[in-house]
Amino acid sequence: MSLAEQFTALDNLLHSTRHYWQCTAFDFDQLPWPELEQPLTLLSDQQVAELDSNQDALYQFFSPYIPVVNNLATLCDLPQASTTRSEYPFWLSNGIKGRKFAQLQDFVCALGQESQLPVLEWCAGKGHLGRMLAFNRAPSVHSIELQQHLCEQGQQSAQQQGLAMHFSQADVLKDDVTEYFQQAQHAVALHACGALHQTFMSTAASAQTQKISLSPCCYHLFTANDYQAMSDAGKRSQLQLTHRDLKLALQETVTAPSRVDKVRKTEVQWRLGFDALRKSLTSEQNYVSVPSVNKAIFSDSFKAFCAWAAEKKALDIPQGIDYESFLKKGEMRKKVTERIELVRHVFRRAIEVWLVLDRALYLQQQGYQVSVQTFCEKQLTPRNILIQATVKDRKEM
């Protein structure tokens, strides 16, 4: 199956099933799909958590109830790049956490060793990726980074380690960055977010940079709320994606520490409990969000949280409120919310692959030979998709 055929099949499937995933869980007091009510209600909270952490198990569980789910695993399947990691000296990994260093090792390995082009490193941070490429004998590495202090730290590390790198500070969404891109160059970007990697792709393609390698991340950041497709096939799609949908693509995560997960569950319950209280005091029946807040508030009391939320919503709470009853309502709604999210999560990887294929097809249109692979296991990062593009021989174009 070509990338275009895979995109079209995935696009048709997502469009036909959008009533399962293109919704907001907090808007519902009960499950919105009668055909799923029984299997979802029978699930224990532990079973919901276990299913949510295993995408293949999600496909298997829902395939009897949503038949097209049988096709999702195949349509989302991507080949695995080589992950025979190279060895690096201890000083190169200083300051890089273990999981992050393993990601970098696998990413560098997946890039291949055949290219000896100068490297442009995009949204470089301290240049960890660039230093590994320089150590692997890239002729030179030019690292572009927004924050000046990271440029300085990265430059100092490169000089101490004798690596052929130099940094440039730039706001890549505002500054003219065309001068950084050359034809005889390998442009790389690991986990640049949203418009950051889209700008990287379009500028590199305009320069006909010989090789482009990127792993996209956080597709919604720095972009308009209504998704603007990059490829012609994406522009023809009937899907109308918003930030909410793009965020769904990011909701497959490595298991969070139990403390973080406990706080998250408390936050959901309290927000929904306050919403039930708010509805009882007003004529409004739609869910209304309250602002983000320091997580320390969720180690206080539900009553204190309600007082804070009420202040944010200019709501007067009368005396004598039975907070325990609204907390129980929040718990019941949390169970509904978690099961709605479970259904939506069946499609989270499909949306991400759709977005990646939109980018891959865009690069094909610009005259590149393009491959899409995974470069590491999901346990290291669920954002493990690598797009590689090489300019076709001019004779082929």
Coordinates of C-alpha atoms in Angstrom, one line a residue:
M1 CA 0.0 0.0 0.0
S2 CA 1.4 3.4 -1.0
L3 CA 1.4 6.3 1.4
A4 CA -1.4 7.9 -0.6
E5 CA -3.5 4.7 -0.5
Q6 CA -2.9 4.4 3.2
F7 CA -4.0 8.0 3.8
T8 CA -7.1 7.6 1.7
A9 CA -8.2 4.4 3.5
L10 CA -7.5 6.0 6.9
D11 CA -9.3 9.2 5.9
N12 CA -12.4 7.3 4.9
L13 CA -12.4 5.2 8.1
L14 CA -12.0 8.3 10.3
H15 CA -14.7 10.2 8.5
S16 CA -17.2 7.3 8.9
T17 CA -16.5 6.9 12.6
R18 CA -16.2 10.5 13.6
H19 CA -19.2 10.3 15.9
Y20 CA -17.1 8.0 18.2
W21 CA -14.1 10.3 18.5
Q22 CA -15.0 13.8 17.5
C23 CA -16.7 14.7 20.8
T24 CA -15.9 16.1 24.2
A25 CA -16.3 13.6 27.0
F26 CA -17.2 16.3 29.7
D27 CA -20.2 17.3 27.7
F28 CA -22.1 14.1 28.5
D29 CA -23.8 12.9 31.7
Q30 CA -24.3 9.4 30.1
L31 CA -22.8 7.3 27.4
P32 CA -23.8 8.7 23.9
W33 CA -23.6 5.3 22.1
P34 CA -26.5 2.9 23.1
E35 CA -24.7 0.0 21.3
L36 CA -21.7 0.4 23.6
E37 CA -23.5 1.0 26.9
Q38 CA -23.5 -2.6 28.1
P39 CA -19.9 -3.5 27.4
L40 CA -18.6 -0.2 28.7
T41 CA -20.8 -0.4 31.9
L42 CA -19.5 -3.9 32.7
L43 CA -15.9 -2.7 32.6
S44 CA -14.3 -2.1 36.0
D45 CA -12.2 1.0 36.5
Q46 CA -9.1 -1.2 36.6
Q47 CA -10.1 -2.8 33.3
V48 CA -10.6 0.6 31.7
A49 CA -7.1 1.7 32.8
E50 CA -5.6 -1.6 31.5
L51 CA -7.3 -1.2 28.1
D52 CA -6.3 2.4 27.8
S53 CA -2.6 1.5 28.2
N54 CA -2.7 -1.1 25.4
Q55 CA -3.7 0.1 21.9
D56 CA -3.9 -3.5 20.5
A57 CA -6.2 -4.5 23.4
L58 CA -8.4 -1.6 22.6
Y59 CA -8.8 -2.7 19.0
Q60 CA -9.6 -6.2 20.1
F61 CA -12.1 -5.2 22.7
F62 CA -14.1 -2.8 20.4
S63 CA -13.9 -4.7 17.1
P64 CA -17.2 -6.7 17.8
Y65 CA -19.1 -3.5 18.4
I66 CA -17.4 -1.2 15.9
P67 CA -16.5 -3.5 13.0
V68 CA -14.3 -1.1 11.1
V69 CA -11.9 -1.2 14.1
N70 CA -10.6 -4.5 12.6
N71 CA -8.9 -2.4 9.9
L72 CA -7.3 0.1 12.2
A73 CA -4.3 -2.0 13.3
T74 CA -3.4 -2.6 9.7
L75 CA -3.9 1.0 8.5
C76 CA -1.9 2.4 11.5
D77 CA 0.9 -0.2 11.1
L78 CA 4.2 1.4 10.2
P79 CA 7.5 -0.4 9.5
Q80 CA 10.2 -0.3 12.2
A81 CA 13.5 1.3 11.4
S82 CA 16.7 -0.3 12.5
T83 CA 17.4 0.1 16.2
T84 CA 20.9 -1.4 16.6
R85 CA 22.2 1.3 18.9
S86 CA 25.7 2.7 18.6
E87 CA 27.8 3.1 21.7
Y88 CA 28.7 6.6 22.9
P89 CA 31.2 7.7 25.5
F90 CA 29.8 8.6 28.9
W91 CA 30.5 12.3 28.5
L92 CA 28.2 12.6 25.6
S93 CA 25.2 11.5 27.6
N94 CA 25.9 13.8 30.6
G95 CA 22.8 15.8 31.4
I96 CA 20.5 13.6 29.3
K97 CA 18.0 11.4 31.2
G98 CA 18.0 7.7 30.4
R99 CA 14.8 7.5 28.5
K100 CA 15.6 10.6 26.5
F101 CA 19.1 9.4 25.7
A102 CA 17.7 6.0 24.4
Q103 CA 15.3 8.0 22.2
L104 CA 18.2 9.9 20.7
Q105 CA 20.2 6.8 20.2
D106 CA 17.3 5.1 18.3
F107 CA 16.6 8.3 16.3
V108 CA 20.2 8.7 15.2
C109 CA 20.4 5.0 14.3
A110 CA 17.2 5.2 12.2
L111 CA 18.7 8.1 10.2
G112 CA 21.3 5.8 8.8
Q113 CA 25.1 6.3 8.4
E114 CA 25.3 6.7 4.7
S115 CA 24.9 10.5 4.6
Q116 CA 27.9 12.7 5.2
L117 CA 26.0 15.9 4.6
P118 CA 26.3 18.9 6.9
V119 CA 23.5 18.9 9.4
L120 CA 20.9 21.5 10.3
E121 CA 19.4 20.8 13.7
W122 CA 16.0 22.5 14.2
C123 CA 14.7 23.6 17.6
A124 CA 17.9 22.2 19.0
G125 CA 17.6 23.0 22.7
K126 CA 21.1 22.3 24.1
G127 CA 22.0 20.4 20.9
H128 CA 22.0 16.9 22.3
L129 CA 20.9 15.4 18.9
G130 CA 23.4 17.5 17.1
R131 CA 26.3 16.5 19.4
M132 CA 25.5 12.8 18.7
L133 CA 25.5 13.5 14.9
A134 CA 28.7 15.5 15.2
F135 CA 30.3 12.6 17.1
N136 CA 29.2 10.3 14.3
R137 CA 31.3 12.3 11.9
A138 CA 28.8 14.7 10.4
P139 CA 31.1 17.3 8.7
S140 CA 29.4 20.1 10.7
V141 CA 26.2 20.7 12.7
H142 CA 24.3 24.1 12.7
S143 CA 21.9 24.1 15.6
I144 CA 19.0 26.6 15.6
E145 CA 17.4 27.3 19.0
L146 CA 15.0 30.0 20.4
Q147 CA 16.5 30.4 23.8
Q148 CA 19.9 32.2 24.0
H149 CA 21.0 30.5 27.2
L150 CA 20.5 27.1 25.7
C151 CA 22.5 28.1 22.6
E152 CA 25.3 29.2 25.0
Q153 CA 25.2 26.0 27.0
G154 CA 25.2 23.9 23.9
Q155 CA 28.0 25.8 22.3
Q156 CA 30.1 25.5 25.4
S157 CA 29.5 21.7 25.6
A158 CA 30.4 21.3 21.9
Q159 CA 33.6 23.2 22.3
Q160 CA 34.6 21.2 25.4
Q161 CA 34.0 18.0 23.6
G162 CA 35.7 19.1 20.4
L163 CA 32.6 18.7 18.2
A164 CA 32.1 20.6 14.9
M165 CA 28.9 22.6 15.9
H166 CA 27.8 26.1 16.0
F167 CA 24.5 27.6 17.3
S168 CA 22.2 30.4 16.0
Q169 CA 19.5 31.9 18.1
A170 CA 16.3 32.5 16.2
D171 CA 12.5 32.6 16.7
V172 CA 11.7 30.3 13.8
L173 CA 8.1 31.4 13.6
K174 CA 8.9 35.1 13.3
D175 CA 12.5 35.4 11.9
D176 CA 13.6 34.9 8.3
V177 CA 15.2 31.4 8.5
T178 CA 15.6 30.7 4.8
E179 CA 19.4 31.5 5.0
Y180 CA 19.9 28.5 7.3
F181 CA 18.7 25.9 4.7
Q182 CA 21.0 24.7 1.9
Q183 CA 20.6 22.2 -0.9
A184 CA 23.6 20.1 0.2
Q185 CA 22.4 19.5 3.7
H186 CA 20.6 17.1 6.0
A187 CA 17.9 18.9 8.0
V188 CA 16.8 17.1 11.2
A189 CA 14.1 17.9 13.8
L190 CA 13.2 15.7 16.7
H191 CA 9.9 16.5 18.4
A192 CA 9.5 20.0 17.2
C193 CA 5.9 21.0 17.9
G194 CA 3.1 22.0 15.6
A195 CA 3.9 25.0 13.4
L196 CA 7.6 24.6 14.3
H197 CA 8.0 21.4 12.4
Q198 CA 5.6 22.6 9.6
T199 CA 7.8 25.7 9.1
F200 CA 10.8 23.4 9.1
M201 CA 9.3 21.2 6.4
S202 CA 8.1 24.0 4.1
T203 CA 11.3 26.0 4.3
A204 CA 13.5 22.9 3.7
A205 CA 11.3 21.9 0.8
S206 CA 11.6 25.4 -0.7
A207 CA 15.4 25.2 -0.5
Q208 CA 15.2 21.7 -1.9
T209 CA 17.4 20.5 1.0
Q210 CA 18.8 17.2 0.0
K211 CA 17.6 15.2 3.0
I212 CA 14.9 15.9 5.6
S213 CA 14.3 13.8 8.8
L214 CA 11.7 14.7 11.4
S215 CA 9.6 13.3 14.2
P216 CA 6.5 15.5 14.6
C217 CA 5.0 16.3 18.0
C218 CA 2.2 18.3 19.6
Y219 CA 0.4 18.9 16.2
H220 CA -1.9 21.6 17.6
L221 CA 0.7 24.1 19.0
F222 CA 1.3 27.5 17.4
T223 CA -1.5 26.7 14.8
A224 CA -5.0 27.9 14.0
N225 CA -7.8 26.0 15.8
D226 CA -9.1 24.7 12.5
Y227 CA -6.4 22.3 11.1
Q228 CA -5.0 23.4 7.7
A229 CA -3.9 20.3 5.8
M230 CA -0.5 20.4 4.1
S231 CA -1.0 18.0 1.2
D232 CA -3.4 18.1 -1.6
A233 CA -5.0 14.9 -0.4
G234 CA -5.4 16.4 3.0
K235 CA -7.0 19.5 1.6
R236 CA -9.5 17.3 -0.2
S237 CA -10.5 15.4 3.0
Q238 CA -14.0 15.9 4.4
L239 CA -12.5 15.7 7.9
Q240 CA -12.6 19.0 9.8
L241 CA -10.1 18.7 12.6
T242 CA -9.7 21.2 15.5
H243 CA -7.2 21.5 18.3
R244 CA -9.3 19.2 20.4
D245 CA -9.0 16.4 17.7
L246 CA -5.2 17.1 17.3
K247 CA -4.8 16.7 21.1
L248 CA -6.5 13.3 20.9
A249 CA -3.6 12.2 18.8
L250 CA -1.3 12.8 21.7
Q251 CA -3.2 10.9 24.4
E252 CA -1.3 7.7 24.1
T253 CA 1.2 8.2 26.8
V254 CA 3.9 6.3 28.6
T255 CA 2.4 5.2 32.0
A256 CA 2.5 8.1 34.4
P257 CA 3.8 7.7 38.0
S258 CA 0.9 6.5 40.3
R259 CA 1.0 9.8 42.2
V260 CA 0.5 11.8 39.0
D261 CA -2.3 9.5 37.9
K262 CA -4.0 9.8 41.3
V263 CA -3.9 13.6 41.2
R264 CA -5.3 13.5 37.6
K265 CA -8.2 11.4 38.6
T266 CA -8.9 13.6 41.6
E267 CA -8.9 16.7 39.3
V268 CA -11.4 15.1 36.9
Q269 CA -13.7 14.1 39.7
W270 CA -13.6 17.5 41.4
R271 CA -14.1 19.5 38.2
L272 CA -17.1 17.4 37.3
G273 CA -18.4 17.6 40.9
F274 CA -18.1 21.4 40.8
D275 CA -19.9 21.4 37.4
A276 CA -22.8 19.4 38.9
L277 CA -22.9 22.0 41.7
R278 CA -22.8 24.9 39.2
K279 CA -25.6 23.4 37.1
S280 CA -27.8 23.0 40.3
L281 CA -27.3 26.7 41.0
T282 CA -27.9 28.1 37.5
S283 CA -30.1 27.4 34.5
E284 CA -27.1 26.3 32.4
Q285 CA -26.8 22.6 31.5
N286 CA -23.7 22.5 29.3
Y287 CA -20.3 21.8 30.8
V288 CA -18.3 24.9 31.5
S289 CA -14.6 24.6 32.1
V290 CA -12.7 26.4 34.8
P291 CA -9.0 27.5 34.3
S292 CA -6.0 25.4 34.8
V293 CA -4.6 25.6 38.3
N294 CA -1.6 24.5 40.4
K295 CA -2.1 20.8 41.1
A296 CA -1.4 21.4 44.8
I297 CA -5.1 22.6 45.1
F298 CA -6.2 18.9 44.7
S299 CA -4.5 18.0 47.9
D300 CA -6.8 20.4 49.8
S301 CA -10.5 19.8 50.1
F302 CA -13.3 19.6 47.5
K303 CA -15.1 22.4 49.3
A304 CA -12.0 24.6 48.9
F305 CA -11.7 23.8 45.3
C306 CA -15.4 24.7 44.7
A307 CA -14.8 28.0 46.4
W308 CA -11.9 28.7 44.1
A309 CA -13.8 27.6 41.0
A310 CA -16.9 29.6 42.0
E311 CA -14.7 32.7 42.3
K312 CA -13.3 32.1 38.8
K313 CA -16.9 31.8 37.4
A314 CA -18.3 34.7 39.5
L315 CA -20.7 32.2 41.1
D316 CA -22.1 32.6 44.7
I317 CA -22.3 29.4 46.6
P318 CA -25.0 29.5 49.3
Q319 CA -24.5 28.1 52.8
G320 CA -25.6 24.6 53.6
I321 CA -24.4 22.9 50.4
D322 CA -24.0 19.1 50.6
Y323 CA -20.6 18.9 49.1
E324 CA -20.3 15.2 49.6
S325 CA -23.3 14.6 47.3
F326 CA -21.8 16.7 44.5
L327 CA -18.5 14.9 45.0
K328 CA -20.3 11.6 44.5
K329 CA -21.9 13.0 41.3
G330 CA -18.5 14.0 40.2
E331 CA -17.3 10.4 40.7
M332 CA -20.2 9.0 38.7
R333 CA -19.6 11.4 35.9
K334 CA -15.9 10.6 36.0
K335 CA -16.8 7.0 35.3
V336 CA -18.8 8.0 32.2
T337 CA -16.0 10.4 31.1
E338 CA -13.4 7.7 31.4
R339 CA -15.4 5.3 29.3
I340 CA -16.1 7.9 26.6
E341 CA -12.4 8.7 26.5
L342 CA -11.7 5.0 26.1
V343 CA -13.8 4.9 23.0
R344 CA -12.1 8.0 21.6
H345 CA -8.7 6.5 22.3
V346 CA -9.4 3.7 19.9
F347 CA -8.8 6.3 17.2
R348 CA -5.9 8.3 18.7
R349 CA -3.1 6.6 16.8
A350 CA -5.2 6.7 13.6
I351 CA -5.4 10.5 13.8
E352 CA -1.7 10.8 14.4
V353 CA -0.9 8.5 11.5
W354 CA -3.3 10.6 9.3
L355 CA -1.5 13.8 10.3
V356 CA 1.9 12.2 9.6
L357 CA 0.8 10.9 6.2
D358 CA -0.5 14.4 5.4
R359 CA 3.0 15.7 6.0
A360 CA 4.6 12.8 4.1
L361 CA 2.4 13.4 1.0
Y362 CA 3.2 17.1 1.2
L363 CA 6.9 16.3 0.9
Q364 CA 6.2 13.9 -2.0
Q365 CA 4.5 16.8 -3.8
Q366 CA 7.7 18.8 -3.3
G367 CA 9.8 16.3 -5.2
Y368 CA 11.0 14.0 -2.4
Q369 CA 11.2 10.3 -2.0
V370 CA 9.5 9.7 1.4
S371 CA 9.4 7.0 3.9
V372 CA 7.4 6.8 7.2
Q373 CA 8.7 4.5 10.0
T374 CA 8.8 4.1 13.7
F375 CA 12.2 4.8 15.2
C376 CA 11.8 3.5 18.8
E377 CA 9.5 1.5 21.0
K378 CA 6.4 3.2 22.5
Q379 CA 7.8 2.6 26.0
L380 CA 10.4 5.3 25.2
T381 CA 8.0 7.7 23.6
P382 CA 4.6 7.3 21.9
R383 CA 5.8 10.1 19.5
N384 CA 7.9 7.6 17.8
I385 CA 7.2 8.2 14.1
L386 CA 10.0 9.3 11.7
I387 CA 9.4 10.9 8.4
Q388 CA 12.5 10.7 6.1
A389 CA 12.6 12.5 2.7
T390 CA 15.3 12.6 0.1
V391 CA 15.3 14.8 -3.0
K392 CA 14.7 12.6 -6.1
D393 CA 17.3 12.6 -8.8
R394 CA 16.6 15.7 -10.9
K395 CA 16.3 13.4 -13.9
E396 CA 13.4 11.6 -12.3
M397 CA 11.5 14.9 -11.7

